[in-house]
PDB file of C-alpha atoms in Angstrom:
ATOM      1  CA  MET A   1      14.794 -29.613 -18.500  1.00 94.00           C
ATOM      2  CA  GLN A   2      14.986 -29.815 -21.556  1.00 96.00           C
ATOM      3  CA  PHE A   3      17.338 -28.612 -24.042  1.00 97.00           C
ATOM      4  CA  PHE A   4      17.274 -26.644 -27.994  1.00 97.00           C
ATOM      5  CA  LYS A   5      20.961 -25.657 -28.033  1.00 96.00           C
ATOM      6  CA  PRO A   6      24.091 -25.800 -26.249  1.00 96.00           C
ATOM      7  CA  VAL A   7      25.063 -23.560 -23.541  1.00 97.00           C
ATOM      8  CA  ASN A   8      28.315 -21.978 -22.113  1.00 97.00           C
ATOM      9  CA  LYS A   9      29.451 -22.219 -18.959  1.00 97.00           C
ATOM     10  CA  VAL A  10      27.168 -19.830 -16.624  1.00 98.00           C
ATOM     11  CA  LYS A  11      28.410 -16.484 -14.862  1.00 98.00           C
ATOM     12  CA  ALA A  12      25.972 -14.905 -13.905  1.00 98.00           C
ATOM     13  CA  MET A  13      21.783 -14.879 -14.279  1.00 98.00           C
ATOM     14  CA  THR A  14      19.363 -12.603 -14.848  1.00 98.00           C
ATOM     15  CA  PHE A  15      15.675 -13.288 -14.381  1.00 98.00           C
ATOM     16  CA  ASP A  16      12.580 -11.838 -14.793  1.00 98.00           C
ATOM     17  CA  LEU A  17      10.114 -11.236 -12.207  1.00 97.00           C
ATOM     18  CA  ASP A  18       6.376 -11.386 -12.835  1.00 96.00           C
ATOM     19  CA  ASP A  19       4.920 -14.690 -13.700  1.00 97.00           C
ATOM     20  CA  THR A  20       9.027 -16.411 -13.901  1.00 97.00           C
ATOM     21  CA  LEU A  21       8.446 -15.892 -10.202  1.00 97.00           C
ATOM     22  CA  TYR A  22       5.630 -16.304  -8.698  1.00 97.00           C
ATOM     23  CA  ASP A  23       1.910 -15.407 -10.779  1.00 96.00           C
ATOM     24  CA  ASN A  24       1.412 -11.573 -11.161  1.00 95.00           C
ATOM     25  CA  GLU A  25      -2.124 -12.055 -12.428  1.00 95.00           C
ATOM     26  CA  PRO A  26      -3.926 -12.179  -9.522  1.00 95.00           C
ATOM     27  CA  VAL A  27      -1.701  -9.930  -7.888  1.00 95.00           C
ATOM     28  CA  ILE A  28      -2.692  -7.303 -10.753  1.00 95.00           C
ATOM     29  CA  ARG A  29      -6.501  -8.410  -9.977  1.00 95.00           C
ATOM     30  CA  GLN A  30      -6.113  -7.762  -5.805  1.00 95.00           C
ATOM     31  CA  ALA A  31      -4.370  -4.230  -7.008  1.00 96.00           C
ATOM     32  CA  GLU A  32      -6.915  -3.185  -9.141  1.00 95.00           C
ATOM     33  CA  ALA A  33      -9.850  -4.306  -6.755  1.00 96.00           C
ATOM     34  CA  ALA A  34      -7.829  -2.373  -4.523  1.00 97.00           C
ATOM     35  CA  LEU A  35      -7.449   1.315  -6.157  1.00 96.00           C
ATOM     36  CA  ALA A  36     -11.065   0.706  -7.182  1.00 96.00           C
ATOM     37  CA  ALA A  37     -12.726   0.848  -3.501  1.00 97.00           C
ATOM     38  CA  HIS A  38     -10.073   3.615  -2.939  1.00 97.00           C
ATOM     39  CA  LEU A  39     -11.821   5.828  -5.744  1.00 96.00           C
ATOM     40  CA  ALA A  40     -15.269   4.585  -4.972  1.00 96.00           C
ATOM     41  CA  GLU A  41     -14.178   6.044  -1.030  1.00 96.00           C
ATOM     42  CA  HIS A  42     -12.513   9.005  -2.551  1.00 96.00           C
ATOM     43  CA  HIS A  43     -13.338   9.959  -5.799  1.00 96.00           C
ATOM     44  CA  PRO A  44     -16.480   9.254  -7.174  1.00 95.00           C
ATOM     45  CA  HIS A  45     -16.715  10.629 -10.085  1.00 94.00           C
ATOM     46  CA  ALA A  46     -12.935   8.266 -11.063  1.00 95.00           C
ATOM     47  CA  ALA A  47     -14.681   5.523 -10.168  1.00 95.00           C
ATOM     48  CA  THR A  48     -17.442   6.128 -12.880  1.00 95.00           C
ATOM     49  CA  LEU A  49     -14.909   5.423 -15.700  1.00 94.00           C
ATOM     50  CA  SER A  50     -15.701   2.093 -17.265  1.00 94.00           C
ATOM     51  CA  PRO A  51     -12.317  -0.623 -18.532  1.00 93.00           C
ATOM     52  CA  ARG A  52     -12.959   0.889 -21.927  1.00 95.00           C
ATOM     53  CA  ASN A  53     -12.093   4.508 -20.785  1.00 95.00           C
ATOM     54  CA  TRP A  54      -9.377   3.413 -18.473  1.00 95.00           C
ATOM     55  CA  TYR A  55      -7.788   1.599 -21.662  1.00 95.00           C
ATOM     56  CA  ASP A  56      -8.498   4.858 -23.671  1.00 96.00           C
ATOM     57  CA  LEU A  57      -6.917   6.452 -20.670  1.00 95.00           C
ATOM     58  CA  LYS A  58      -3.318   5.314 -21.414  1.00 95.00           C
ATOM     59  CA  CYS A  59      -3.776   4.523 -25.042  1.00 96.00           C
ATOM     60  CA  ALA A  60      -3.830   8.564 -25.518  1.00 95.00           C
ATOM     61  CA  ALA A  61      -0.855   8.589 -22.837  1.00 95.00           C
ATOM     62  CA  ILE A  62       1.216   6.620 -24.787  1.00 95.00           C
ATOM     63  CA  LYS A  63       0.394   8.218 -28.162  1.00 94.00           C
ATOM     64  CA  LEU A  64       1.453  11.425 -26.842  1.00 93.00           C
ATOM     65  CA  ASP A  65       4.458   9.917 -24.751  1.00 94.00           C
ATOM     66  CA  PRO A  66       5.268   6.475 -26.092  1.00 94.00           C
ATOM     67  CA  ARG A  67       7.921   6.296 -23.209  1.00 94.00           C
ATOM     68  CA  LEU A  68       5.357   5.442 -21.386  1.00 94.00           C
ATOM     69  CA  GLY A  69       4.853   2.722 -22.348  1.00 94.00           C
ATOM     70  CA  SER A  70       7.707   0.683 -21.244  1.00 94.00           C
ATOM     71  CA  ASP A  71       7.059   2.834 -17.366  1.00 93.00           C
ATOM     72  CA  MET A  72       4.026   1.563 -15.429  1.00 92.00           C
ATOM     73  CA  GLY A  73       4.299   3.663 -12.495  1.00 92.00           C
ATOM     74  CA  GLN A  74       4.520   6.683 -14.837  1.00 94.00           C
ATOM     75  CA  LEU A  75       1.710   5.675 -17.388  1.00 94.00           C
ATOM     76  CA  ARG A  76      -0.208   5.018 -14.091  1.00 94.00           C
ATOM     77  CA  LYS A  77       0.074   8.116 -12.379  1.00 94.00           C
ATOM     78  CA  VAL A  78      -0.754   9.774 -15.586  1.00 94.00           C
ATOM     79  CA  ILE A  79      -3.813   7.823 -16.395  1.00 95.00           C
ATOM     80  CA  LEU A  80      -4.818   8.779 -12.560  1.00 95.00           C
ATOM     81  CA  THR A  81      -4.053  12.339 -12.825  1.00 94.00           C
ATOM     82  CA  ALA A  82      -6.560  12.613 -15.339  1.00 94.00           C
ATOM     83  CA  ALA A  83      -9.142  10.943 -14.351  1.00 94.00           C
ATOM     84  CA  LEU A  84      -9.111  12.674 -11.104  1.00 94.00           C
ATOM     85  CA  SER A  85      -8.909  15.977 -12.591  1.00 91.00           C
ATOM     86  CA  GLY A  86     -12.006  15.269 -15.364  1.00 90.00           C
ATOM     87  CA  LYS A  87      -9.928  14.693 -18.163  1.00 91.00           C
ATOM     88  CA  ASN A  88     -10.799  12.524 -20.535  1.00 88.00           C
ATOM     89  CA  SER A  89      -8.497  10.556 -23.703  1.00 87.00           C
ATOM     90  CA  SER A  90      -8.572  13.850 -25.808  1.00 87.00           C
ATOM     91  CA  THR A  91      -7.947  16.598 -22.748  1.00 87.00           C
ATOM     92  CA  LEU A  92      -5.241  14.397 -20.874  1.00 86.00           C
ATOM     93  CA  CYS A  93      -1.941  15.530 -20.650  1.00 83.00           C
ATOM     94  CA  VAL A  94       0.548  13.771 -19.762  1.00 81.00           C
ATOM     95  CA  GLU A  95       2.149  15.987 -16.681  1.00 71.00           C
ATOM     96  CA  ILE A  96       1.131  18.823 -14.419  1.00 51.00           C
ATOM     97  CA  ALA A  97       2.646  22.289 -15.278  1.00 47.00           C
ATOM     98  CA  ASN A  98       2.979  24.416 -12.652  1.00 48.00           C
ATOM     99  CA  ASP A  99       2.776  23.488  -8.962  1.00 53.00           C
ATOM    100  CA  ASP A 100      -0.436  25.506  -7.684  1.00 56.00           C
ATOM    101  CA  SER A 101      -2.014  24.574  -4.681  1.00 54.00           C
ATOM    102  CA  HIS A 102      -4.645  23.108  -6.348  1.00 60.00           C
ATOM    103  CA  ASN A 103      -2.205  20.954  -8.706  1.00 78.00           C
ATOM    104  CA  SER A 104      -0.256  19.897  -5.954  1.00 85.00           C
ATOM    105  CA  GLN A 105      -3.598  18.990  -3.956  1.00 89.00           C
ATOM    106  CA  LEU A 106      -4.304  16.668  -7.269  1.00 90.00           C
ATOM    107  CA  LYS A 107      -0.140  15.376  -6.740  1.00 90.00           C
ATOM    108  CA  GLN A 108      -0.914  14.464  -2.962  1.00 93.00           C
ATOM    109  CA  GLU A 109      -4.145  12.630  -4.386  1.00 95.00           C
ATOM    110  CA  VAL A 110      -2.746  10.969  -7.039  1.00 95.00           C
ATOM    111  CA  GLU A 111       0.156   9.863  -5.141  1.00 95.00           C
ATOM    112  CA  ALA A 112      -2.832   8.179  -2.265  1.00 96.00           C
ATOM    113  CA  CYS A 113      -4.382   6.154  -5.372  1.00 96.00           C
ATOM    114  CA  PHE A 114      -1.028   4.908  -6.546  1.00 95.00           C
ATOM    115  CA  ASN A 115       0.290   3.894  -3.373  1.00 95.00           C
ATOM    116  CA  CYS A 116      -2.890   2.091  -2.600  1.00 96.00           C
ATOM    117  CA  PHE A 117      -2.489   0.264  -5.989  1.00 95.00           C
ATOM    118  CA  TYR A 118       1.632  -0.349  -5.793  1.00 94.00           C
ATOM    119  CA  ASP A 119       1.285  -2.227  -1.840  1.00 94.00           C
ATOM    120  CA  ALA A 120      -1.038  -4.457  -3.078  1.00 95.00           C
ATOM    121  CA  ARG A 121       0.447  -4.854  -6.185  1.00 94.00           C
ATOM    122  CA  SER A 122       3.631  -5.426  -4.274  1.00 94.00           C
ATOM    123  CA  ASN A 123       1.322  -8.125  -1.278  1.00 94.00           C
ATOM    124  CA  LEU A 124       3.032 -11.365  -2.614  1.00 95.00           C
ATOM    125  CA  THR A 125       4.689 -14.056  -0.951  1.00 94.00           C
ATOM    126  CA  LEU A 126       7.051 -15.944  -2.552  1.00 95.00           C
ATOM    127  CA  ALA A 127       6.911 -20.016  -2.797  1.00 96.00           C
ATOM    128  CA  PRO A 128       9.708 -21.526  -0.474  1.00 97.00           C
ATOM    129  CA  ASP A 129      10.968 -23.232  -3.108  1.00 96.00           C
ATOM    130  CA  VAL A 130      11.785 -19.517  -5.196  1.00 97.00           C
ATOM    131  CA  HIS A 131      13.402 -18.299  -1.906  1.00 97.00           C
ATOM    132  CA  HIS A 132      15.268 -21.198  -1.768  1.00 97.00           C
ATOM    133  CA  ILE A 133      16.778 -21.318  -5.411  1.00 98.00           C
ATOM    134  CA  LEU A 134      17.230 -17.397  -5.300  1.00 98.00           C
ATOM    135  CA  GLN A 135      19.452 -18.174  -2.136  1.00 98.00           C
ATOM    136  CA  HIS A 136      21.600 -20.988  -3.692  1.00 97.00           C
ATOM    137  CA  LEU A 137      22.106 -19.536  -6.599  1.00 98.00           C
ATOM    138  CA  SER A 138      23.233 -16.050  -5.071  1.00 97.00           C
ATOM    139  CA  THR A 139      26.019 -17.991  -3.055  1.00 97.00           C
ATOM    140  CA  ARG A 140      27.127 -19.373  -6.674  1.00 97.00           C
ATOM    141  CA  MET A 141      27.235 -16.331  -8.623  1.00 98.00           C
ATOM    142  CA  PRO A 142      25.810 -12.478  -9.355  1.00 98.00           C
ATOM    143  CA  LEU A 143      22.259 -12.431 -10.228  1.00 98.00           C
ATOM    144  CA  ILE A 144      20.699  -9.104 -11.846  1.00 98.00           C
ATOM    145  CA  GLY A 145      16.774  -8.999 -12.075  1.00 98.00           C
ATOM    146  CA  ILE A 146      15.399  -6.985 -15.548  1.00 98.00           C
ATOM    147  CA  THR A 147      11.254  -6.448 -15.319  1.00 97.00           C
ATOM    148  CA  ASN A 148       9.074  -4.637 -17.440  1.00 96.00           C
ATOM    149  CA  GLY A 149       7.099  -4.104 -14.328  1.00 93.00           C
ATOM    150  CA  ASN A 150       7.524  -2.149 -11.107  1.00 91.00           C
ATOM    151  CA  VAL A 151       6.905  -5.077  -7.966  1.00 94.00           C
ATOM    152  CA  ASP A 152       8.612  -3.864  -4.559  1.00 94.00           C
ATOM    153  CA  ALA A 153      11.309  -6.067  -4.318  1.00 95.00           C
ATOM    154  CA  ASP A 154      12.214  -5.001  -0.556  1.00 96.00           C
ATOM    155  CA  LYS A 155       8.302  -6.289   0.226  1.00 95.00           C
ATOM    156  CA  ILE A 156       8.445  -9.604  -1.707  1.00 96.00           C
ATOM    157  CA  GLY A 157      11.868 -10.156  -0.034  1.00 95.00           C
ATOM    158  CA  ILE A 158      13.945 -10.569  -2.868  1.00 97.00           C
ATOM    159  CA  THR A 159      16.550  -7.724  -2.575  1.00 97.00           C
ATOM    160  CA  PRO A 160      19.284 -10.026  -1.014  1.00 97.00           C
ATOM    161  CA  TYR A 161      19.522 -11.988  -3.524  1.00 98.00           C
ATOM    162  CA  PHE A 162      20.386  -9.540  -6.580  1.00 98.00           C
ATOM    163  CA  ASP A 163      23.537  -7.800  -7.038  1.00 98.00           C
ATOM    164  CA  THR A 164      20.736  -5.319  -8.753  1.00 97.00           C
ATOM    165  CA  ILE A 165      16.873  -4.757 -10.052  1.00 98.00           C
ATOM    166  CA  LEU A 166      16.782  -2.707 -13.553  1.00 97.00           C
ATOM    167  CA  HIS A 167      13.443  -2.045 -14.164  1.00 96.00           C
ATOM    168  CA  ALA A 168      12.806  -0.685 -17.060  1.00 96.00           C
ATOM    169  CA  SER A 169      11.615   3.199 -17.339  1.00 95.00           C
ATOM    170  CA  LEU A 170      11.416   6.268 -19.642  1.00 94.00           C
ATOM    171  CA  THR A 171      14.740   6.213 -19.706  1.00 94.00           C
ATOM    172  CA  ARG A 172      14.998   2.577 -19.912  1.00 95.00           C
ATOM    173  CA  PRO A 173      13.268   0.614 -22.903  1.00 96.00           C
ATOM    174  CA  MET A 174      11.614  -2.540 -21.957  1.00 96.00           C
ATOM    175  CA  LYS A 175      12.081  -6.122 -23.003  1.00 98.00           C
ATOM    176  CA  PRO A 176      12.219  -7.180 -25.986  1.00 97.00           C
ATOM    177  CA  ALA A 177      14.697  -3.656 -26.232  1.00 97.00           C
ATOM    178  CA  VAL A 178      18.076  -4.988 -25.521  1.00 98.00           C
ATOM    179  CA  GLY A 179      19.412  -1.670 -23.350  1.00 97.00           C
ATOM    180  CA  MET A 180      18.594  -3.846 -19.816  1.00 98.00           C
ATOM    181  CA  PHE A 181      20.437  -6.506 -21.302  1.00 98.00           C
ATOM    182  CA  ASN A 182      23.129  -4.350 -22.521  1.00 98.00           C
ATOM    183  CA  GLU A 183      23.607  -2.829 -19.117  1.00 98.00           C
ATOM    184  CA  ALA A 184      23.324  -6.202 -16.851  1.00 98.00           C
ATOM    185  CA  ALA A 185      26.132  -6.781 -18.511  1.00 98.00           C
ATOM    186  CA  ALA A 186      27.893  -4.214 -18.273  1.00 98.00           C
ATOM    187  CA  LEU A 187      27.515  -4.441 -14.467  1.00 98.00           C
ATOM    188  CA  LEU A 188      28.413  -7.604 -14.523  1.00 97.00           C
ATOM    189  CA  GLU A 189      31.185  -7.710 -16.680  1.00 97.00           C
ATOM    190  CA  LEU A 190      31.247 -10.688 -18.381  1.00 97.00           C
ATOM    191  CA  PRO A 191      30.928 -11.537 -21.869  1.00 97.00           C
ATOM    192  CA  ALA A 192      27.373 -11.412 -23.017  1.00 98.00           C
ATOM    193  CA  SER A 193      26.931 -15.714 -23.722  1.00 97.00           C
ATOM    194  CA  HIS A 194      28.213 -16.518 -20.443  1.00 98.00           C
ATOM    195  CA  ILE A 195      25.436 -14.630 -19.263  1.00 98.00           C
ATOM    196  CA  LEU A 196      21.754 -17.337 -19.009  1.00 98.00           C
ATOM    197  CA  HIS A 197      18.605 -15.236 -19.066  1.00 98.00           C
ATOM    198  CA  VAL A 198      15.777 -16.681 -17.096  1.00 98.00           C
ATOM    199  CA  GLY A 199      11.546 -15.666 -18.490  1.00 98.00           C
ATOM    200  CA  ASP A 200       8.412 -16.488 -18.903  1.00 97.00           C
ATOM    201  CA  ASN A 201       7.607 -14.390 -22.110  1.00 96.00           C
ATOM    202  CA  LEU A 202       9.009 -15.672 -25.279  1.00 97.00           C
ATOM    203  CA  VAL A 203       9.166 -12.285 -27.061  1.00 97.00           C
ATOM    204  CA  LYS A 204      10.094 -10.140 -24.298  1.00 97.00           C
ATOM    205  CA  ASP A 205      12.106 -12.708 -22.171  1.00 98.00           C
ATOM    206  CA  VAL A 206      13.726 -15.255 -24.706  1.00 98.00           C
ATOM    207  CA  LEU A 207      13.868 -13.287 -28.333  1.00 98.00           C
ATOM    208  CA  GLY A 208      14.910 -10.378 -26.268  1.00 98.00           C
ATOM    209  CA  ALA A 209      17.925 -12.165 -24.450  1.00 98.00           C
ATOM    210  CA  VAL A 210      18.815 -14.022 -28.050  1.00 98.00           C
ATOM    211  CA  ASN A 211      18.887 -10.601 -29.558  1.00 98.00           C
ATOM    212  CA  ALA A 212      21.434  -9.453 -26.922  1.00 98.00           C
ATOM    213  CA  ASN A 213      23.504 -12.434 -27.299  1.00 98.00           C
ATOM    214  CA  PHE A 214      22.386 -14.030 -23.559  1.00 98.00           C
ATOM    215  CA  GLN A 215      21.823 -17.237 -23.609  1.00 98.00           C
ATOM    216  CA  ALA A 216      17.874 -17.845 -22.138  1.00 98.00           C
ATOM    217  CA  ALA A 217      15.844 -20.274 -20.790  1.00 98.00           C
ATOM    218  CA  TRP A 218      12.505 -20.040 -20.201  1.00 98.00           C
ATOM    219  CA  PHE A 219      10.341 -21.020 -17.408  1.00 98.00           C
ATOM    220  CA  ALA A 220       7.183 -19.407 -17.082  1.00 97.00           C
ATOM    221  CA  CYS A 221       5.223 -20.302 -13.086  1.00 95.00           C
ATOM    222  CA  ASN A 222       1.553 -19.034 -14.041  1.00 94.00           C
ATOM    223  CA  ARG A 223       0.545 -21.579 -17.154  1.00 95.00           C
ATOM    224  CA  PRO A 224       1.230 -25.318 -18.525  1.00 94.00           C
ATOM    225  CA  MET A 225       4.701 -24.493 -20.708  1.00 95.00           C
ATOM    226  CA  ASP A 226       3.653 -25.651 -23.944  1.00 93.00           C
ATOM    227  CA  LEU A 227       5.426 -24.494 -27.363  1.00 93.00           C
ATOM    228  CA  HIS A 228       2.456 -24.547 -29.505  1.00 92.00           C
ATOM    229  CA  ASN A 229       0.796 -22.589 -27.449  1.00 92.00           C
ATOM    230  CA  GLU A 230       3.350 -19.050 -27.633  1.00 92.00           C
ATOM    231  CA  PRO A 231       4.422 -16.961 -30.060  1.00 89.00           C
ATOM    232  CA  VAL A 232       7.736 -18.924 -30.756  1.00 90.00           C
ATOM    233  CA  SER A 233       9.907 -16.112 -32.873  1.00 89.00           C
ATOM    234  CA  VAL A 234      13.375 -18.511 -31.236  1.00 95.00           C
ATOM    235  CA  LEU A 235      13.460 -20.763 -29.250  1.00 96.00           C
ATOM    236  CA  PRO A 236      15.529 -20.943 -25.721  1.00 98.00           C
ATOM    237  CA  HIS A 237      18.546 -22.696 -24.854  1.00 98.00           C
ATOM    238  CA  VAL A 238      16.718 -24.618 -22.335  1.00 98.00           C
ATOM    239  CA  ALA A 239      12.958 -25.032 -21.051  1.00 98.00           C
ATOM    240  CA  LEU A 240      13.325 -25.610 -17.188  1.00 98.00           C
ATOM    241  CA  SER A 241      10.502 -28.316 -15.763  1.00 97.00           C
ATOM    242  CA  SER A 242      11.409 -25.819 -12.672  1.00 97.00           C
ATOM    243  CA  LEU A 243      13.130 -23.350 -11.070  1.00 97.00           C
ATOM    244  CA  SER A 244      14.952 -24.859  -8.890  1.00 97.00           C
ATOM    245  CA  ASP A 245      16.631 -27.044 -12.428  1.00 98.00           C
ATOM    246  CA  LEU A 246      18.863 -24.101 -12.356  1.00 98.00           C
ATOM    247  CA  ALA A 247      21.021 -25.547  -9.716  1.00 97.00           C
ATOM    248  CA  TYR A 248      22.626 -27.640 -12.750  1.00 97.00           C
ATOM    249  CA  PHE A 249      24.011 -24.430 -13.629  1.00 96.00           C
ATOM    250  CA  CYS A 250      26.211 -23.857 -10.742  1.00 91.00           C
ATOM    251  CA  GLU A 251      27.842 -27.763 -11.079  1.00 76.00           C
TER     252      GLU A 251
END
């Protein structure tokens, strides 16, 4: 554990999830593979789309409705709707306008594709030491999750540790915007200066937390923690060697 700034008494913690509690990249790869297999079986036309085609659909959707950039679930549904209905980045719509029988069937097919991805995206097992430290911390102070992602917290077994988990959405701009940090502080009814946010991303987590007057602990479980390889604009209060270091702040 390395301190860069003095740390006030910690009365609550907030946590990023992806790449902080678990390595998210292989999970997303397995989810993309599951979706590709589902498309190949049920929607062969959509299965022929190239990575560039999918990327162009994503960019077009966010251009039409920038809020989609904060809502990974809704963004994926919009992109799947376009792909399954044969639209491209020029003809994509960000919502289905009516509920006629064709669109009703399309919605069901999109939901099936989305559920295939979402189920695989949340098919992961946390390391025992992660469960141990979260359980330890949760008996000593309130914890809130703050994530830009959409993992199923119930399925991965972390719900009991947290008072609530805030997910970025159409109405909750993703980190580093301060909105979810401010919402967490309001729910906790604590000064932001006594809340420690734990996350892997030096922009989304550390800068976002500092801008919201939180204290910031940097921890990345998916890569070597070398500040020289990171986009540093502000230092965290502390860099952790492992999540277990957080027990120090309970003393």
